[in-house]
Amino acid sequence: MCERKTDYAFEMACSNIRYGAGVTREIGMDLQNMGARNVCLMTDRTLSQLPPVGVVLDSLTKHGVKYKIYEDVRVEPTDKSFKAAIDFAKQGHFDVYVAVGGGSVIDTCKAANLYASHPEAEFLDFVNAPIGKGKPITATLKPLIAVPTTAGTGSETTGVAIFDFENLKAKTGIANRALKPTLGMVDPLHTLHMPSRVAANSGFDVLCHALESFTALPYYLRSPCPSNPINRPAYQGSNPISDVWARHALKIVAKYLKRAVRDAGDVEARSSMHLASVFAGIGFGNAGVHLCHGMSYPIAGNVKTHRAKGYNVEHPIVPHGLSVVLTSPAVFAFTANMCPERHLEAAQILGTDVSSIKKDDAGRVLADTLRSFLYDLEVEDGLSSIGYTKEDIPSLVKGTIPQERVTKLSPRAHTEEDLTALFAASMKLY
Amino acid sequence: MCERKTDYAFEMACSNIRYGAGVTREIGMDLQNMGARNVCLMTDRTLSQLPPVGVVLDSLTKHGVKYKIYEDVRVEPTDKSFKAAIDFAKQGHFDVYVAVGGGSVIDTCKAANLYASHPEAEFLDFVNAPIGKGKPITATLKPLIAVPTTAGTGSETTGVAIFDFENLKAKTGIANRALKPTLGMVDPLHTLHMPSRVAANSGFDVLCHALESFTALPYYLRSPCPSNPINRPAYQGSNPISDVWARHALKIVAKYLKRAVRDAGDVEARSSMHLASVFAGIGFGNAGVHLCHGMSYPIAGNVKTHRAKGYNVEHPIVPHGLSVVLTSPAVFAFTANMCPERHLEAAQILGTDVSSIKKDDAGRVLADTLRSFLYDLEVEDGLSSIGYTKEDIPSLVKGTIPQERVTKLSPRAHTEEDLTALFAASMKLY
């Protein structure tokens, strides 16, 4: 069938997206149209007191849709918090799921739907190999409507659910097209409730989704070529379709992220970032991400005492977007020589004049562009400022190794020594 | 729910797309994975002798997939040819459909699948109002894999099936998200079999999909606002997501269409146009098209004697892409004053320096750009060159009126007198 060792095809899958200010007011009608009789509404304790959840509840009540609410989703979920949501879902015998929240809520809801539809499965069965067994999903999941309230994860468009595996102190996840929400209901009014630092950190996630999917190994260089199309992974490498999304998302980040962070009432900027999150999600959901995301999982998983401003949680966390962006200058300096044109184009979209820059300098120029962008947005000065020292690097490297599903999409091959150097170079940014 | 008269939301739906040179060789495995036991393969008599169908048949045989082949699809299908295919489908009790061909084949296969899944329905039940009843589709259709062999319709991405209603001498169709193929399998090698004029005409369809969806009435000006989201039409007006697709498709047309027409062996150009067709399809499939398409249906439906070069058919036809593009200079000169920036941007993407052009001249400039582009591609000199005279204009106008589903997306409102003037202005192009 396929004599080449590398893949020769890619597949684009994306959720249906409905976008509009106030669109969540319709959700009760959608659930009625779907014949829903027993809806599971998932959210977190902060959001359950805020308008995005209030609007959904009003609409459900108005249209006589029965539901149960689960508001114990953990921000930056863990295997334990996933399992608690799964138990709730199994006991509820729900016919439709609605997730109102950021990536943590949507990812938790995907996992709850998956394991409630596969009640015989063990938790590790569907978790990505090598940590889990990465088994194929054979059951038909229940419909899931995702209502994102942050502008970052793009989880409403993807088949990915990420969690922190506490024993391993590393994030991992479940990646399968079957997890894709049925509909992403993108209501830009919801993002007006994001605290400034949440807007910044979720925006960094968009930035890195776009940069990493744009610079990921091209699909035709990824190996092995699957012997059966069903084995083609969700993360397939950069391709002409994901490139369109990545470039476009990057342009919006360049134009609007600073405004969205500075002024929660800037509807144009916050709406635009909300759509950018969708665009970048469709892009990376098919192309994949690479080193910033792969290295972020142990950065978040090994957190000791860092308390993130703007996050109303009781445990120390490094917000996902922050854990991703802190290594970005070092990462793109490292990968640039494999596709310097793309690194220069990214720097240009982010506002740097690259007309007289040589290809050899592409990495330095994109890294400088990112440092300056992060400085303007008052991002913490590297890993050292969130509690890490040189002594932590071996465990950070160790935590990155199992992320091969992601890191193998780096355009440049890397050793443990390279990862060590990347973490070391990310200790201080400015 | 929605106090405004105009809609405030849009929804993006798209098929999964798999792209790669040689990707159709996998199709037998996909059908095996789906558990297909009785496949309906639809194509036309010309294609049934060519490699795109041969590759599919080889793959089915190799993987032991049982199938029946229907090769009587009519190029530019009619209600009669749709019904013949529907009868075949009803008798076959198929569990999966595969369409290998251009828009005619894919659209016919969508209709066959629809009515075989709704055996009690009358033919007009699902045809667009006002010609048909436009009833909602309640059955679950069988999976349909679309393998496009032309680079034009984008039918592999949309929920639209177009046919010629012979009694009315006008084209109409069925438009519903339920018709969207499960998977579009886009194999650029297939387009190497297109004769030069087929490449040109299908490329014009891409050009007009992009231009019309880019200039369509914005979604937030379209009325009425649906009282229930299930009533939001497939064609919703231009929106920030369709804009991305339209712009990108237009850039590819500008760069590659001439090369794709001149040299059937120019794999880069023909592959690029194949992807452009997908991009434009996702864009217009959600945003809609307007006057060029609305006016094209009577141009094609009233055909008298025109014999299109490069088409191996026994009946007179005006190929769809040609019927669409011949009015484009007149149409965009007419619509430009409603959104001159977009018309200028389109002219610029197509290669015209617009830096010193005033907004008032946007229509003239885009029209001139299109005329010059069509001249270079040796397009027939207007409606008069395909057999129409001034005397035919009333019946062309009459055939456009029922296309309101499409024409109402024109950014500029229009009367019958306006349509008369547009047809008159399209009699000669150069």
GROMACS .gro file of N, CA, C and O in nm, chain B residues 3 9-10 42 45 54 58 64 69 105 147 167 198 261 298 313 339 352 411:
model
   76
  433GLU      N    1  -3.430   3.962   1.981
  433GLU     CA    2  -3.519   4.075   1.950
  433GLU      C    3  -3.484   4.138   1.815
  433GLU      O    4  -3.566   4.203   1.753
  439ALA      N    5  -2.561   3.534   1.474
  439ALA     CA    6  -2.467   3.423   1.490
  439ALA      C    7  -2.448   3.353   1.356
  439ALA      O    8  -2.528   3.371   1.264
  440PHE      N    9  -2.341   3.278   1.345
  440PHE     CA   10  -2.323   3.193   1.228
  440PHE      C   11  -2.266   3.061   1.275
  440PHE      O   12  -2.213   3.050   1.386
  472MET      N   13  -2.074   0.540  -0.706
  472MET     CA   14  -2.134   0.619  -0.814
  472MET      C   15  -2.026   0.694  -0.892
  472MET      O   16  -1.931   0.748  -0.833
  475ARG      N   17  -1.993   0.780  -1.698
  475ARG     CA   18  -1.939   0.685  -1.798
  475ARG      C   19  -1.798   0.719  -1.843
  475ARG      O   20  -1.719   0.630  -1.875
  484GLY      N   21  -1.060   0.331  -1.141
  484GLY     CA   22  -0.982   0.208  -1.138
  484GLY      C   23  -0.911   0.186  -1.006
  484GLY      O   24  -0.912   0.075  -0.949
  488ASP      N   25  -0.978  -0.127  -0.754
  488ASP     CA   26  -0.868  -0.215  -0.712
  488ASP      C   27  -0.863  -0.226  -0.560
  488ASP      O   28  -0.841  -0.334  -0.503
  494GLY      N   29  -1.158  -0.696  -0.022
  494GLY     CA   30  -1.277  -0.781  -0.014
  494GLY      C   31  -1.405  -0.707   0.018
  494GLY      O   32  -1.493  -0.760   0.086
  499ILE      N   33  -2.178  -0.088  -0.879
  499ILE     CA   34  -2.137   0.037  -0.942
  499ILE      C   35  -2.254   0.096  -1.021
  499ILE      O   36  -2.329   0.025  -1.088
  535VAL      N   37  -2.142   1.405  -1.000
  535VAL     CA   38  -2.145   1.272  -0.939
  535VAL      C   39  -2.168   1.283  -0.788
  535VAL      O   40  -2.252   1.212  -0.731
  577VAL      N   41  -1.496   1.145  -0.347
  577VAL     CA   42  -1.362   1.149  -0.406
  577VAL      C   43  -1.368   1.242  -0.527
  577VAL      O   44  -1.402   1.199  -0.637
  597ASN      N   45  -3.857   2.082  -1.624
  597ASN     CA   46  -3.981   2.154  -1.656
  597ASN      C   47  -3.966   2.304  -1.643
  597ASN      O   48  -4.025   2.381  -1.717
  628VAL      N   49  -1.198   2.160  -1.883
  628VAL     CA   50  -1.262   2.121  -1.756
  628VAL      C   51  -1.185   2.185  -1.640
  628VAL      O   52  -1.244   2.236  -1.543
  691VAL      N   53  -0.449   2.521  -1.616
  691VAL     CA   54  -0.521   2.507  -1.743
  691VAL      C   55  -0.424   2.476  -1.857
  691VAL      O   56  -0.448   2.391  -1.941
  728PRO      N   57  -3.037   2.960  -1.464
  728PRO     CA   58  -3.109   2.968  -1.592
  728PRO      C   59  -3.014   2.970  -1.713
  728PRO      O   60  -3.051   2.921  -1.821
  743VAL      N   61  -2.001   1.444  -2.353
  743VAL     CA   62  -2.143   1.417  -2.328
  743VAL      C   63  -2.221   1.435  -2.457
  743VAL      O   64  -2.176   1.504  -2.549
  769CYS      N   65  -1.964   4.721  -0.054
  769CYS     CA   66  -1.845   4.685   0.026
  769CYS      C   67  -1.723   4.700  -0.064
  769CYS      O   68  -1.659   4.602  -0.101
  782THR      N   69  -0.406   4.308  -0.950
  782THR     CA   70  -0.415   4.448  -0.991
  782THR      C   71  -0.359   4.540  -0.881
  782THR      O   72  -0.386   4.519  -0.762
  841PRO      N   73  -2.489   4.148  -0.162
  841PRO     CA   74  -2.479   4.261  -0.070
  841PRO      C   75  -2.567   4.378  -0.113
  841PRO      O   76  -2.601   4.462  -0.032
   0.00000   0.00000   0.00000
